[in-house]
Tab-separated table of C-alpha atoms in Angstrom:
chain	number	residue	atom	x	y	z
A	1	UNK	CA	61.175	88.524	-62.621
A	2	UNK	CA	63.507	86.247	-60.197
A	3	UNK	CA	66.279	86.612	-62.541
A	4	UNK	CA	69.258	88.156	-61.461
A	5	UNK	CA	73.211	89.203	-63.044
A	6	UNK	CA	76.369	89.264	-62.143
A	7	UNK	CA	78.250	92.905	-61.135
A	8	UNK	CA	81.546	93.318	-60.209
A	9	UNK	CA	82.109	95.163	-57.336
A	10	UNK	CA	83.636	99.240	-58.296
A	11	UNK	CA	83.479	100.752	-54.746
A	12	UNK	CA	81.612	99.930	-51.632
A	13	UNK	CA	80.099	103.146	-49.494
A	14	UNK	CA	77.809	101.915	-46.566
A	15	UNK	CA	74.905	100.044	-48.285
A	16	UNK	CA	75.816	101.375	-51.211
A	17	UNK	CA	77.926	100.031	-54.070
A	18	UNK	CA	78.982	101.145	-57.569
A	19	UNK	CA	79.014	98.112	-59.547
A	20	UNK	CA	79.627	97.134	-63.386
A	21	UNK	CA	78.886	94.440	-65.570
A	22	UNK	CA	79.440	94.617	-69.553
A	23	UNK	CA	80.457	98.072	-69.390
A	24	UNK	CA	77.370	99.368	-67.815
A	25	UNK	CA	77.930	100.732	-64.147
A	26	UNK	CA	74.776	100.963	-61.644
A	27	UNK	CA	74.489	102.087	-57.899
A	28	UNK	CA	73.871	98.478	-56.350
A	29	UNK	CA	72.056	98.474	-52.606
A	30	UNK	CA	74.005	96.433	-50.223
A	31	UNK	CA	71.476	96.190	-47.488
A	32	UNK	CA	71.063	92.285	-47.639
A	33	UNK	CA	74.970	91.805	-47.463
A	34	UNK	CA	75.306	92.610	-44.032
A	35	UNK	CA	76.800	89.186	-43.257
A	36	UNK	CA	79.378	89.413	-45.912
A	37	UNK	CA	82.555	91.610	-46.416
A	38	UNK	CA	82.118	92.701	-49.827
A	39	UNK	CA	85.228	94.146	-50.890
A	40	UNK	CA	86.766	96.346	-54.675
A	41	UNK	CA	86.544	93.626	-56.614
A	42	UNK	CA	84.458	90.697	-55.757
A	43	UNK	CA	81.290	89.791	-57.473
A	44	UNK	CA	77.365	89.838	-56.570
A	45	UNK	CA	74.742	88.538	-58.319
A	46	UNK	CA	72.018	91.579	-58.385
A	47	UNK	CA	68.422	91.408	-58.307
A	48	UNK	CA	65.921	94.649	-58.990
A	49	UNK	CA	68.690	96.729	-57.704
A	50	UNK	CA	70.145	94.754	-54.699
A	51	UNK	CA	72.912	92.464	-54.285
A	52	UNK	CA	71.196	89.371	-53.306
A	53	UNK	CA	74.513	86.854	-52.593
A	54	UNK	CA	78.154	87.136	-53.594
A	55	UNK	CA	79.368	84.967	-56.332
A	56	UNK	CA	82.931	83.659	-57.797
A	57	UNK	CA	84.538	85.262	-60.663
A	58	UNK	CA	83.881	81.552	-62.382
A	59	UNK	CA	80.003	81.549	-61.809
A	60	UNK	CA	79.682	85.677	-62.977
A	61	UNK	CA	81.425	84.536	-66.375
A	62	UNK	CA	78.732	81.747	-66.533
A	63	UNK	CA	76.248	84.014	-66.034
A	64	UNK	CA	76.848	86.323	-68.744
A	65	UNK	CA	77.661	83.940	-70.966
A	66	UNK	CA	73.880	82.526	-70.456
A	67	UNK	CA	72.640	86.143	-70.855
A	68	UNK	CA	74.570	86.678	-73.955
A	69	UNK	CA	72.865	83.179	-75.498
A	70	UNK	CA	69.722	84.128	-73.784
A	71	UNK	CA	69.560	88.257	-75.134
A	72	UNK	CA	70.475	86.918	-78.810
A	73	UNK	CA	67.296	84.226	-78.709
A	74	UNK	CA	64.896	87.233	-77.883
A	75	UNK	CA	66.605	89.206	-80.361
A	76	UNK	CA	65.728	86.675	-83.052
B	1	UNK	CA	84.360	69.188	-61.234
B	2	UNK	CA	82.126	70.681	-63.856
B	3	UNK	CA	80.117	69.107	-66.904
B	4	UNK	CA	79.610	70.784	-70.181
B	5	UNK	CA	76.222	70.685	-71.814
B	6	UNK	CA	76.661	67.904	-74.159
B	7	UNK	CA	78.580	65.732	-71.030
B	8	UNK	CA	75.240	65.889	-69.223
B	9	UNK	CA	73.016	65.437	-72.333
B	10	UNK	CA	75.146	62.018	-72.776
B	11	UNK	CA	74.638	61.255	-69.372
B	12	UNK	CA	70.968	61.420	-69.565
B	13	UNK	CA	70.550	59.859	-72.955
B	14	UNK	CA	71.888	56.799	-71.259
B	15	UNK	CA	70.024	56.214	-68.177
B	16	UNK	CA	67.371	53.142	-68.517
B	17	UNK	CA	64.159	55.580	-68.487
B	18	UNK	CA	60.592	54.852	-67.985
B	19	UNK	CA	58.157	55.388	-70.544
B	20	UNK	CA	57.380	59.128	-69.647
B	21	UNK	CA	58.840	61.417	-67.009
B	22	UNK	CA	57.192	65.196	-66.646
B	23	UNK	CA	59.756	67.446	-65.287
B	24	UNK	CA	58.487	70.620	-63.335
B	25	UNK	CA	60.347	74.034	-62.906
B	26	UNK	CA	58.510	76.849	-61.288
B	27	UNK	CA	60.632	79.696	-62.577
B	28	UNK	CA	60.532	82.025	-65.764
B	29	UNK	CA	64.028	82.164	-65.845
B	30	UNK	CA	64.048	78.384	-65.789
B	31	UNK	CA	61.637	78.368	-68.556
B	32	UNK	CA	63.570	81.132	-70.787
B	33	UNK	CA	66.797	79.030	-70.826
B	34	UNK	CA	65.481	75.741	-71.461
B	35	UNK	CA	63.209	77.459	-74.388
B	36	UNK	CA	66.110	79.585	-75.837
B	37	UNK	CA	68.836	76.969	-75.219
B	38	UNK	CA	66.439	74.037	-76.789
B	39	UNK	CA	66.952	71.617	-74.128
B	40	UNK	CA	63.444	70.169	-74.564
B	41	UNK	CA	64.247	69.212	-77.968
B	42	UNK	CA	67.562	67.743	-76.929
B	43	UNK	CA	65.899	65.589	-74.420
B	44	UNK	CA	65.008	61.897	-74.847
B	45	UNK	CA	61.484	61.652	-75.993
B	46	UNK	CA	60.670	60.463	-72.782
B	47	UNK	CA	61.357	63.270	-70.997
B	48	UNK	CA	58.794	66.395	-70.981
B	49	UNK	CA	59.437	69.551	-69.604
B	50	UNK	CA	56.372	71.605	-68.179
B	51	UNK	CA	56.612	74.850	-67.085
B	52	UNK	CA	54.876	75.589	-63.888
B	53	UNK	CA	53.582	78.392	-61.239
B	54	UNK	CA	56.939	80.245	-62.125
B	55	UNK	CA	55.410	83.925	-62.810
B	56	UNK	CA	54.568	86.278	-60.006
B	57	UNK	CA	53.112	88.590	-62.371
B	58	UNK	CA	50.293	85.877	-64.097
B	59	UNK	CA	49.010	85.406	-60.557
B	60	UNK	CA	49.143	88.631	-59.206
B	61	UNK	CA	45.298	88.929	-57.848
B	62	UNK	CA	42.867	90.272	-60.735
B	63	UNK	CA	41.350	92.861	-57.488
B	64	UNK	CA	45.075	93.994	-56.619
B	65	UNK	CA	45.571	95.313	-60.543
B	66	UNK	CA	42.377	97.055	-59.607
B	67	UNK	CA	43.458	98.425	-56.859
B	68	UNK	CA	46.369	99.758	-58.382
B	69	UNK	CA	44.559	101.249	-61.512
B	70	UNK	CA	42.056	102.496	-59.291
B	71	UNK	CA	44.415	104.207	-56.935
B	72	UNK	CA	46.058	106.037	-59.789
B	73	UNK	CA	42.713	106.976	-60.948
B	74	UNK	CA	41.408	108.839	-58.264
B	75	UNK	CA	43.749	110.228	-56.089
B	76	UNK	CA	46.549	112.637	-56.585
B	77	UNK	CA	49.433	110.360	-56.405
B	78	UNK	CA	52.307	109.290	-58.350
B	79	UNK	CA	52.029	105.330	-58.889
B	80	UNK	CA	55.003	103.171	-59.616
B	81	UNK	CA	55.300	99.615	-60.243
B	82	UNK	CA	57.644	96.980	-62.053
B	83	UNK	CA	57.279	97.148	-66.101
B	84	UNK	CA	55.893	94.007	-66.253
B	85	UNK	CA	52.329	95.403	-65.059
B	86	UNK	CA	51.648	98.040	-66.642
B	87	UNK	CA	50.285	96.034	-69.565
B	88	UNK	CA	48.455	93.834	-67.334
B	89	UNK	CA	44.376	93.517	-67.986
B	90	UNK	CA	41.858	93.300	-65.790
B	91	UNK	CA	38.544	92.055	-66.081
B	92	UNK	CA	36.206	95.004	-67.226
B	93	UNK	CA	34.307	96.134	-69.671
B	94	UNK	CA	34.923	96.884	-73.097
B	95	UNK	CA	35.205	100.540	-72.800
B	96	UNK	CA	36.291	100.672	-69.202
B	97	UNK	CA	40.380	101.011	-68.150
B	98	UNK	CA	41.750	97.803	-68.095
B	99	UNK	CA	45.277	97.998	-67.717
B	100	UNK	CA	47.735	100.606	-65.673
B	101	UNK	CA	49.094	101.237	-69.378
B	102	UNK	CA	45.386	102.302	-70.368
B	103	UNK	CA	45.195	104.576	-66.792
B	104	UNK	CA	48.434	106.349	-67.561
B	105	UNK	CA	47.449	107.465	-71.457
B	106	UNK	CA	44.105	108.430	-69.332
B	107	UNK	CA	46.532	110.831	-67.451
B	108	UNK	CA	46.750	109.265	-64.310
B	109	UNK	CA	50.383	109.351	-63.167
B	110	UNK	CA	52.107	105.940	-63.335
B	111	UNK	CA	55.709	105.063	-64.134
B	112	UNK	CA	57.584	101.653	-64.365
B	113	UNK	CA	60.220	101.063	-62.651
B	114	UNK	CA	63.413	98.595	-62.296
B	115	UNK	CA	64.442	98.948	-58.837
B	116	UNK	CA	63.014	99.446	-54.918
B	117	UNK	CA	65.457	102.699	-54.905
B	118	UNK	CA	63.848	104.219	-57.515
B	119	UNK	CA	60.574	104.127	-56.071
B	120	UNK	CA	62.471	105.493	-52.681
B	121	UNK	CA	64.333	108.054	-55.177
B	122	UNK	CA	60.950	109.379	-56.558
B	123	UNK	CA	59.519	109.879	-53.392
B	124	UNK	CA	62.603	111.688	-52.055
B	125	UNK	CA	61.896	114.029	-55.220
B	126	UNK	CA	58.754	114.586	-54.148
B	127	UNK	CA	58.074	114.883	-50.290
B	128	UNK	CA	54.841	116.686	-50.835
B	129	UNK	CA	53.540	114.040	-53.203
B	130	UNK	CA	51.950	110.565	-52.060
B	131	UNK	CA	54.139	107.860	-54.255
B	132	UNK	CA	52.617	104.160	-54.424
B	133	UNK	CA	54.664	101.815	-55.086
B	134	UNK	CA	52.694	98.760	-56.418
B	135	UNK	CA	55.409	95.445	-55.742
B	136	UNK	CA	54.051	91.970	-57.452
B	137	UNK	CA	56.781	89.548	-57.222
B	138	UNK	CA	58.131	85.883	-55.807
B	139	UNK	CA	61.011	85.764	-52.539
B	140	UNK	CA	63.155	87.121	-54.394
B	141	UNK	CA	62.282	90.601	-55.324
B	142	UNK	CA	60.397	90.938	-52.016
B	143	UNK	CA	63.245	90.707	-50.337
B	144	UNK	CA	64.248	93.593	-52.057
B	145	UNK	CA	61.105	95.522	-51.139
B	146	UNK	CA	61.251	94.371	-47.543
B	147	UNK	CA	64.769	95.438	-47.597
B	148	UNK	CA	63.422	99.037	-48.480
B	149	UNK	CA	61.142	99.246	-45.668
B	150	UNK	CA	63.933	98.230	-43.005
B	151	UNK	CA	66.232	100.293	-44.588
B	152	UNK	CA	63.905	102.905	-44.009
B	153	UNK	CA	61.557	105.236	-46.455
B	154	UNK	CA	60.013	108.615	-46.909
B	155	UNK	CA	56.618	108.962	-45.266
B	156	UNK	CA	55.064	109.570	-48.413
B	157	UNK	CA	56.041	106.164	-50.033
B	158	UNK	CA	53.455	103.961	-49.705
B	159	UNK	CA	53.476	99.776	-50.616
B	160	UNK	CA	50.661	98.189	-52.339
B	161	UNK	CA	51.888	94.545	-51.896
B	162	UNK	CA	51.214	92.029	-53.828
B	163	UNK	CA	54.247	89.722	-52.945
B	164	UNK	CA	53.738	85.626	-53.058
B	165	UNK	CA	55.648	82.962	-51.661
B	166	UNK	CA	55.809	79.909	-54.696
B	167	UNK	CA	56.636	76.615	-52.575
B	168	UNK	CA	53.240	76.708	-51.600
B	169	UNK	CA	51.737	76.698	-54.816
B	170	UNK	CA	53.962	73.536	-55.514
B	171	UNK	CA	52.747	72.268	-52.069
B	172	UNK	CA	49.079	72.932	-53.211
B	173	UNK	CA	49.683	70.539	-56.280
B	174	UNK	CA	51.735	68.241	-54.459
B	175	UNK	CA	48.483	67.891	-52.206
B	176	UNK	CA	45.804	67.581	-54.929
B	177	UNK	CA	46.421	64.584	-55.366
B	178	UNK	CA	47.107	65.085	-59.321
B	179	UNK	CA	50.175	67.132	-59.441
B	180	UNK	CA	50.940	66.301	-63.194
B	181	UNK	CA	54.329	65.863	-62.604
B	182	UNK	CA	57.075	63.240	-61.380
B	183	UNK	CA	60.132	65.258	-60.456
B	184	UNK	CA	61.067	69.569	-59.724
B	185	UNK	CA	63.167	71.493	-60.754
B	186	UNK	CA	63.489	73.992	-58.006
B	187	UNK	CA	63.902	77.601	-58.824
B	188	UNK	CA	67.714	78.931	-58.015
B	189	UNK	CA	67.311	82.671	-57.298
B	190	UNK	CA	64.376	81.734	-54.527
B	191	UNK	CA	66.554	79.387	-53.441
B	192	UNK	CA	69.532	81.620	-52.969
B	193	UNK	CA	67.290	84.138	-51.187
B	194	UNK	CA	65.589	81.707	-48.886
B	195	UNK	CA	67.237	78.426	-48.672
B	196	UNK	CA	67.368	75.154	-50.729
B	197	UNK	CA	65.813	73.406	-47.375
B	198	UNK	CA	62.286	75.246	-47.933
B	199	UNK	CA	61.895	72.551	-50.903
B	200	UNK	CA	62.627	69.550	-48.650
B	201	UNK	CA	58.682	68.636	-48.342
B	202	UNK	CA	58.749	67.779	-52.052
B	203	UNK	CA	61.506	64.508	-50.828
B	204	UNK	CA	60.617	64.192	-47.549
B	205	UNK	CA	56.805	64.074	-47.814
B	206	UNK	CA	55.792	63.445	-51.414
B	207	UNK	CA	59.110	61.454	-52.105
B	208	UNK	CA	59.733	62.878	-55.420
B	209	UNK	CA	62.646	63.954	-56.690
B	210	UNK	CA	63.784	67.572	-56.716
B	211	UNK	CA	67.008	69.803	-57.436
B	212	UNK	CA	67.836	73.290	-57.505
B	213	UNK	CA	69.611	74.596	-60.505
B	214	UNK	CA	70.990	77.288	-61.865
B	215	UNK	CA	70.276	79.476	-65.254
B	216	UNK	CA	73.175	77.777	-67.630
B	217	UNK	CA	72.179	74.636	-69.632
B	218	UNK	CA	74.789	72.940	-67.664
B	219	UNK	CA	73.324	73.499	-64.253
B	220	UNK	CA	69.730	72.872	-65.536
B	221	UNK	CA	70.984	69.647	-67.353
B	222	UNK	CA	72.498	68.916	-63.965
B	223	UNK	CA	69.248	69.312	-62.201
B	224	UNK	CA	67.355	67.207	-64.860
B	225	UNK	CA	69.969	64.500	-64.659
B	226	UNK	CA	69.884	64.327	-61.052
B	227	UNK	CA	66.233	64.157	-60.243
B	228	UNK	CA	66.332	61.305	-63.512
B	229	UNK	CA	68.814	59.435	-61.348
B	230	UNK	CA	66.864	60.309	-58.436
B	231	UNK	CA	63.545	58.444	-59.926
B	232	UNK	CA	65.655	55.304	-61.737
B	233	UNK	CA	67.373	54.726	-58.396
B	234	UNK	CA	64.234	55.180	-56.232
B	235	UNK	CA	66.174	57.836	-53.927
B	236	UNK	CA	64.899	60.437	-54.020
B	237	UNK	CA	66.814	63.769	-52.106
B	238	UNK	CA	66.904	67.243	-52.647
B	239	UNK	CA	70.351	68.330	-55.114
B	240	UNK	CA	71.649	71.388	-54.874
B	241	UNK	CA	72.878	71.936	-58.713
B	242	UNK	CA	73.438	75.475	-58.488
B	243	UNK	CA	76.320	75.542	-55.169
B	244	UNK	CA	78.314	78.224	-56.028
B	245	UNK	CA	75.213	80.494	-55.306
B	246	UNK	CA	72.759	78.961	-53.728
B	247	UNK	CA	74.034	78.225	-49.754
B	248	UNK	CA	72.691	76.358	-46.989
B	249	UNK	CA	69.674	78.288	-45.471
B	250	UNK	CA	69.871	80.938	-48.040
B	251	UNK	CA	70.628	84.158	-47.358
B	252	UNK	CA	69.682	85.457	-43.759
B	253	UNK	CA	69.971	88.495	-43.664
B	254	UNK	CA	67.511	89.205	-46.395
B	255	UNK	CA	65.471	86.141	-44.639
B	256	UNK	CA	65.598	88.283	-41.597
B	257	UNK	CA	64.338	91.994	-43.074
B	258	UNK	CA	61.323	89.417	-45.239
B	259	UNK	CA	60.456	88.796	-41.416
B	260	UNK	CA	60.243	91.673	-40.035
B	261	UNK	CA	58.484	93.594	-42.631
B	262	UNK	CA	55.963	91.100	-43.946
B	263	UNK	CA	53.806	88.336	-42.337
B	264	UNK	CA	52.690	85.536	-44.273
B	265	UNK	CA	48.770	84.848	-44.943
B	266	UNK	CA	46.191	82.847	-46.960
B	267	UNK	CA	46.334	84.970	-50.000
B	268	UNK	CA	44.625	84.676	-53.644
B	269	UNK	CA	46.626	83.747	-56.962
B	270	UNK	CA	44.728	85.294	-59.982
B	271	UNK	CA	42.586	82.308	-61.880
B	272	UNK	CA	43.764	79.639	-59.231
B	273	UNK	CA	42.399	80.585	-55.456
B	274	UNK	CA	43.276	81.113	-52.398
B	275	UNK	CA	46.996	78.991	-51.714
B	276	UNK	CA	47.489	78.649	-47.770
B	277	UNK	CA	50.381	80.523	-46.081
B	278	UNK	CA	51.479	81.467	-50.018
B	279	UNK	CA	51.554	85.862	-49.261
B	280	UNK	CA	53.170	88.725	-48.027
B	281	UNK	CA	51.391	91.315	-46.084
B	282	UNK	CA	53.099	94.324	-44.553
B	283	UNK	CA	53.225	94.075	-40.931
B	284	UNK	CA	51.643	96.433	-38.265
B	285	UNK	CA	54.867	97.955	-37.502
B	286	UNK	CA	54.805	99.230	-41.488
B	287	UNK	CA	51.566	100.490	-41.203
B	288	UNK	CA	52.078	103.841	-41.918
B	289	UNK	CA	53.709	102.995	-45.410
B	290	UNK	CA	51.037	100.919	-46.161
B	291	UNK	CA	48.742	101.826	-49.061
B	292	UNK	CA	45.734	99.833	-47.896
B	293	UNK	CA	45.663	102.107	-44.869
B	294	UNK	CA	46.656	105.471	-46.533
B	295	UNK	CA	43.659	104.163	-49.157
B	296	UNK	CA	41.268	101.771	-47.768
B	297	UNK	CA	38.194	102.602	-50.399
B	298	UNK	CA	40.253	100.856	-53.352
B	299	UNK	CA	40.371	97.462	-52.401
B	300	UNK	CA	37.134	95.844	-53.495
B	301	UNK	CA	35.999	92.463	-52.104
B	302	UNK	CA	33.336	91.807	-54.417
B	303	UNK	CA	36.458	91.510	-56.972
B	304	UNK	CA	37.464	88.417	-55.375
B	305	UNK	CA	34.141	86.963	-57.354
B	306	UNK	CA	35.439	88.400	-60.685
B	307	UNK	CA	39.061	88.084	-60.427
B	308	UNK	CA	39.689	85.279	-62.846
B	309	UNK	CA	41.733	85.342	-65.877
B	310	UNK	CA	40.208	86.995	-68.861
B	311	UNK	CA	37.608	85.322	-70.815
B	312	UNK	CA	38.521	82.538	-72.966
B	313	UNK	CA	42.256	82.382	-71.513
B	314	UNK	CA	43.893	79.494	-70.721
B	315	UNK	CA	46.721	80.931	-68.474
B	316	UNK	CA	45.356	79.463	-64.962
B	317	UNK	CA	46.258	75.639	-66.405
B	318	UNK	CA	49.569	77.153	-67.898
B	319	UNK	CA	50.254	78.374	-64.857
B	320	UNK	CA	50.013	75.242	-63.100
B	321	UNK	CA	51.540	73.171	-65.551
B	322	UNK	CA	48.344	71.433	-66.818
B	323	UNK	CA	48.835	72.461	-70.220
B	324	UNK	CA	51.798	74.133	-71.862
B	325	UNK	CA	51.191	76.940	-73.643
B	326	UNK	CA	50.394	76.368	-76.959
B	327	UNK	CA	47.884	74.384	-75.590
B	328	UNK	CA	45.497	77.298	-74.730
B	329	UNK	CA	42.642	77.377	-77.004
B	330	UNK	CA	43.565	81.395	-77.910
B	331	UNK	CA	47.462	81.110	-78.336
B	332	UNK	CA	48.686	82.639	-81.209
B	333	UNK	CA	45.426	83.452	-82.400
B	334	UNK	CA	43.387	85.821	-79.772
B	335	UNK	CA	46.407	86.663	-77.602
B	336	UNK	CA	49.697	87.231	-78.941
B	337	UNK	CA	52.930	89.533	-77.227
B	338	UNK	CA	51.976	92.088	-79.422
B	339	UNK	CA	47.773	91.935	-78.729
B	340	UNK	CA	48.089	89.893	-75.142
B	341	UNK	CA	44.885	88.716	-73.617
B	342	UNK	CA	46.794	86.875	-70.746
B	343	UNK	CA	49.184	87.792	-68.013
B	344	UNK	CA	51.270	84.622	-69.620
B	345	UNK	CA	51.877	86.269	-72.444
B	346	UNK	CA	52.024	89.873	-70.998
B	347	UNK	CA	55.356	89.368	-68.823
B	348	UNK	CA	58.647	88.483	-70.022
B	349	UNK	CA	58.471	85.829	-67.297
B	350	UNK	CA	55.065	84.278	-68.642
B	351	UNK	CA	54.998	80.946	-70.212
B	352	UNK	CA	53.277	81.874	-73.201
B	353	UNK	CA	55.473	84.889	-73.892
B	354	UNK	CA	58.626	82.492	-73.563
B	355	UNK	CA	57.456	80.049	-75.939
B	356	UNK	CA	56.435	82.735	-78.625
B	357	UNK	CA	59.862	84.636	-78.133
B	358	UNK	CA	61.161	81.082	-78.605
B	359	UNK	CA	59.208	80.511	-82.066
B	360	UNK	CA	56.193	78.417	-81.298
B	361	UNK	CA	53.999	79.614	-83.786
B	362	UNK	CA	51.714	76.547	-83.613
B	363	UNK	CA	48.698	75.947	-81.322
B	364	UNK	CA	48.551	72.106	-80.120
B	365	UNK	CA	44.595	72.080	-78.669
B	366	UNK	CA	43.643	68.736	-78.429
């Protein structure tokens, strides 16, 4: 349940972000990145709906490269 | 400078290793990779890999379920709660209502959710209509929840919390004297909520070895390669295998809205007991979103007796890495994903229901 993805950053508004990963977009609650500047853009790694800490480019592809393996092993 | 899988394998395979090493993690996610990457069966032989107190909803108090179900039950309110619990049983009865799954085909009004804002969402829809929101989870999803309250919510949202802290459930094994394991793996998303320092008690005053890692096989093999290093050498620290996310002292801000919603007490894990300092309660100022005030009847002491894991089930030494899984006397035969018995092999972050996605078929009961 601790698990959490990558989402690139769409457009910030307040505490509120629109965010994407693999094509899917979600509204992304930015109320625990109030000591970051979270620009169009950047990365966060999201948990249950909230952006929990801001990530590289390098370890978002990571992550969904894990997720990827990960999705096709429950798949099986 | 960064290590590919097989690097770190190769790495491993050639330090001088003692006869057995038991390798801890304490985090589903932990468990999923290693299980779906194989890393266990890449491993020296030396080298096991037991899954520990990792799964918020396996030890989510027996009463609190209860509580939950019962809530639903008898008042006119909307409950709603991560998936993960709806399928969780409680102790009852053949014929009685045993899960929140069960309560909702009895027409009581419960529906999963994925997110704090859509329990906020729902009870925007309805202002005249008392929603529940029933949170189970570790740090990191109740920071989330605690993020909610500060953020502010509808009067007629109301949390039944069930939130745990896990260090001290490591601490608590640490402490017995019989821990069952030599080194941790120490869980990254935790860690990136609340610090890699809170796991400095496992170097500083057990002097074993611990990392954090990541999710990828390279920053688990990291981890595992580390703390084996860590135990050859005799020096043990605390590694930090998962940098790019995980920072010094975590993240604050979300360490600062955990504060001031919850306090920390003395609070139950289902088949295991009461772990000191190991859970969140909402704090006075939150009062008036708290479901234990808005329904006091619900919560049932003489539960606490009762509230062990179902009859027969094994998942209380899964959960603290006594046994693996397959080593529960009704894996694979009583309790399967499809016909679970336990919370372990109920959530997606359960032991048991990681090895069976994973394809162990076979029971190992000694």
């Amino acid at each position: 349940m601790c698990l959490a993805i990558p989402m690139k950053v769409m457009e910030v508004d307040g505490f509120e972000a629109r965010c994407e990963a693999k094509g899917v977009e979600r509204q992304v609650n930015l109320f625990m990145m109030q000591d970051e500047t979270l620009e169009t853009g950047d990365f966060v790694m999201v948990h249950v709906g909230y952006a929990i800490q801001k990530v590289t480019p390098q370890e978002a592809q990571s992550a969904w490269e894990l997720f990827d393996q990960v999705l096709e092993a429950m798949d099986r | 400078m960064t290590r590919t899988a097989s690097e770190w394998l190769d790495r491993i395979r050639h330090i001088d290793l003692p006869e057995r090493v038991k390798i801890m993690n304490v985090c589903g996610g932990h468990e999923r990779s290693i299980s779906s990457a194989g890393i266990r069966g890449a491993l020296p032989d030396q080298v096991e890999l037991i899954p520990g107190p990792g799964c918020p909803v396996c030890i989510c108090p027996e009463e609190d379920v209860y509580e939950a179900i019962h809530i639903a039950l008898g008042e006119d309110v909307t409950l709603v709660t991560f998936g993960d619990m709806l399928r969780v049983p409680v102790n009852v009865p053949r014929r009685e209502i045993r899960s929140l799954e069960q309560a909702k085909a009895a027409g009581a009004d419960i529906r999963p959710i994925a997110s704090p804002i859509e329990a906020r969402a729902i009870a925007l829809q309805n202002p005249d209509r008392d929603v529940v929101f029933f949170a189970a989870g570790f740090e990191t999803t109740m920071a989330p929840v605690a993020a909610m309250l500060c953020e502010g919510v509808p009067d007629n949202l109301y949390v039944l919390l069930s939130g745990r802290l896990t260090w001290p459930a490591v601490a608590m094994l640490l402490e017995s004297g019989d821990p069952g394991f030599d080194a941790l793996i120490a869980p990254g998303h935790v860690s990136t909520v609340m610090g890699p320092e809170e796991w400095e008690f496992v170097v500083n005053d057990h002097q074993l070895p611990a990392a954090v890692s990541g999710f990828t096989s390279e920053s688990l093999l990291a981890g595992m390669y580390s703390v084996l290093r860590q135990l050859t050498d005799g020096t043990p620290f605390l590694d930090n295998c998962y940098p790019d996310v995980v920072r010094p002292q975590g993240n604050r801000n979300a360490r600062k809205h955990l504060d001031q919603a919850f306090e920390v007490y003395d609070a139950t894990w289902r088949g295991i007991g009461i772990i000191p300092g190991s859970g969140y309660g909402l704090r006075e100022a939150f009062a008036s979103n708290d479901a234990r005030v808005r329904y006091p009847g619900y919560s049932d002491e003489s539960r606490k007796r009762v509230g062990e894991m179902p009859q027969g089930c094994d998942c209380a030494s899964v959960v603290l890495g006594k046994i693996y899984p397959n080593q529960c006397r009704i894996y694979g035969i009583a309790c399967t994903p499809r016909s679970p018995v336990g919370p372990c092999m109920v959530s997606e972050e359960g032991a048991c229901r990681i090895w069976w996605a994973s394809g162990v078929r076979d029971q190992d009961v000694a």
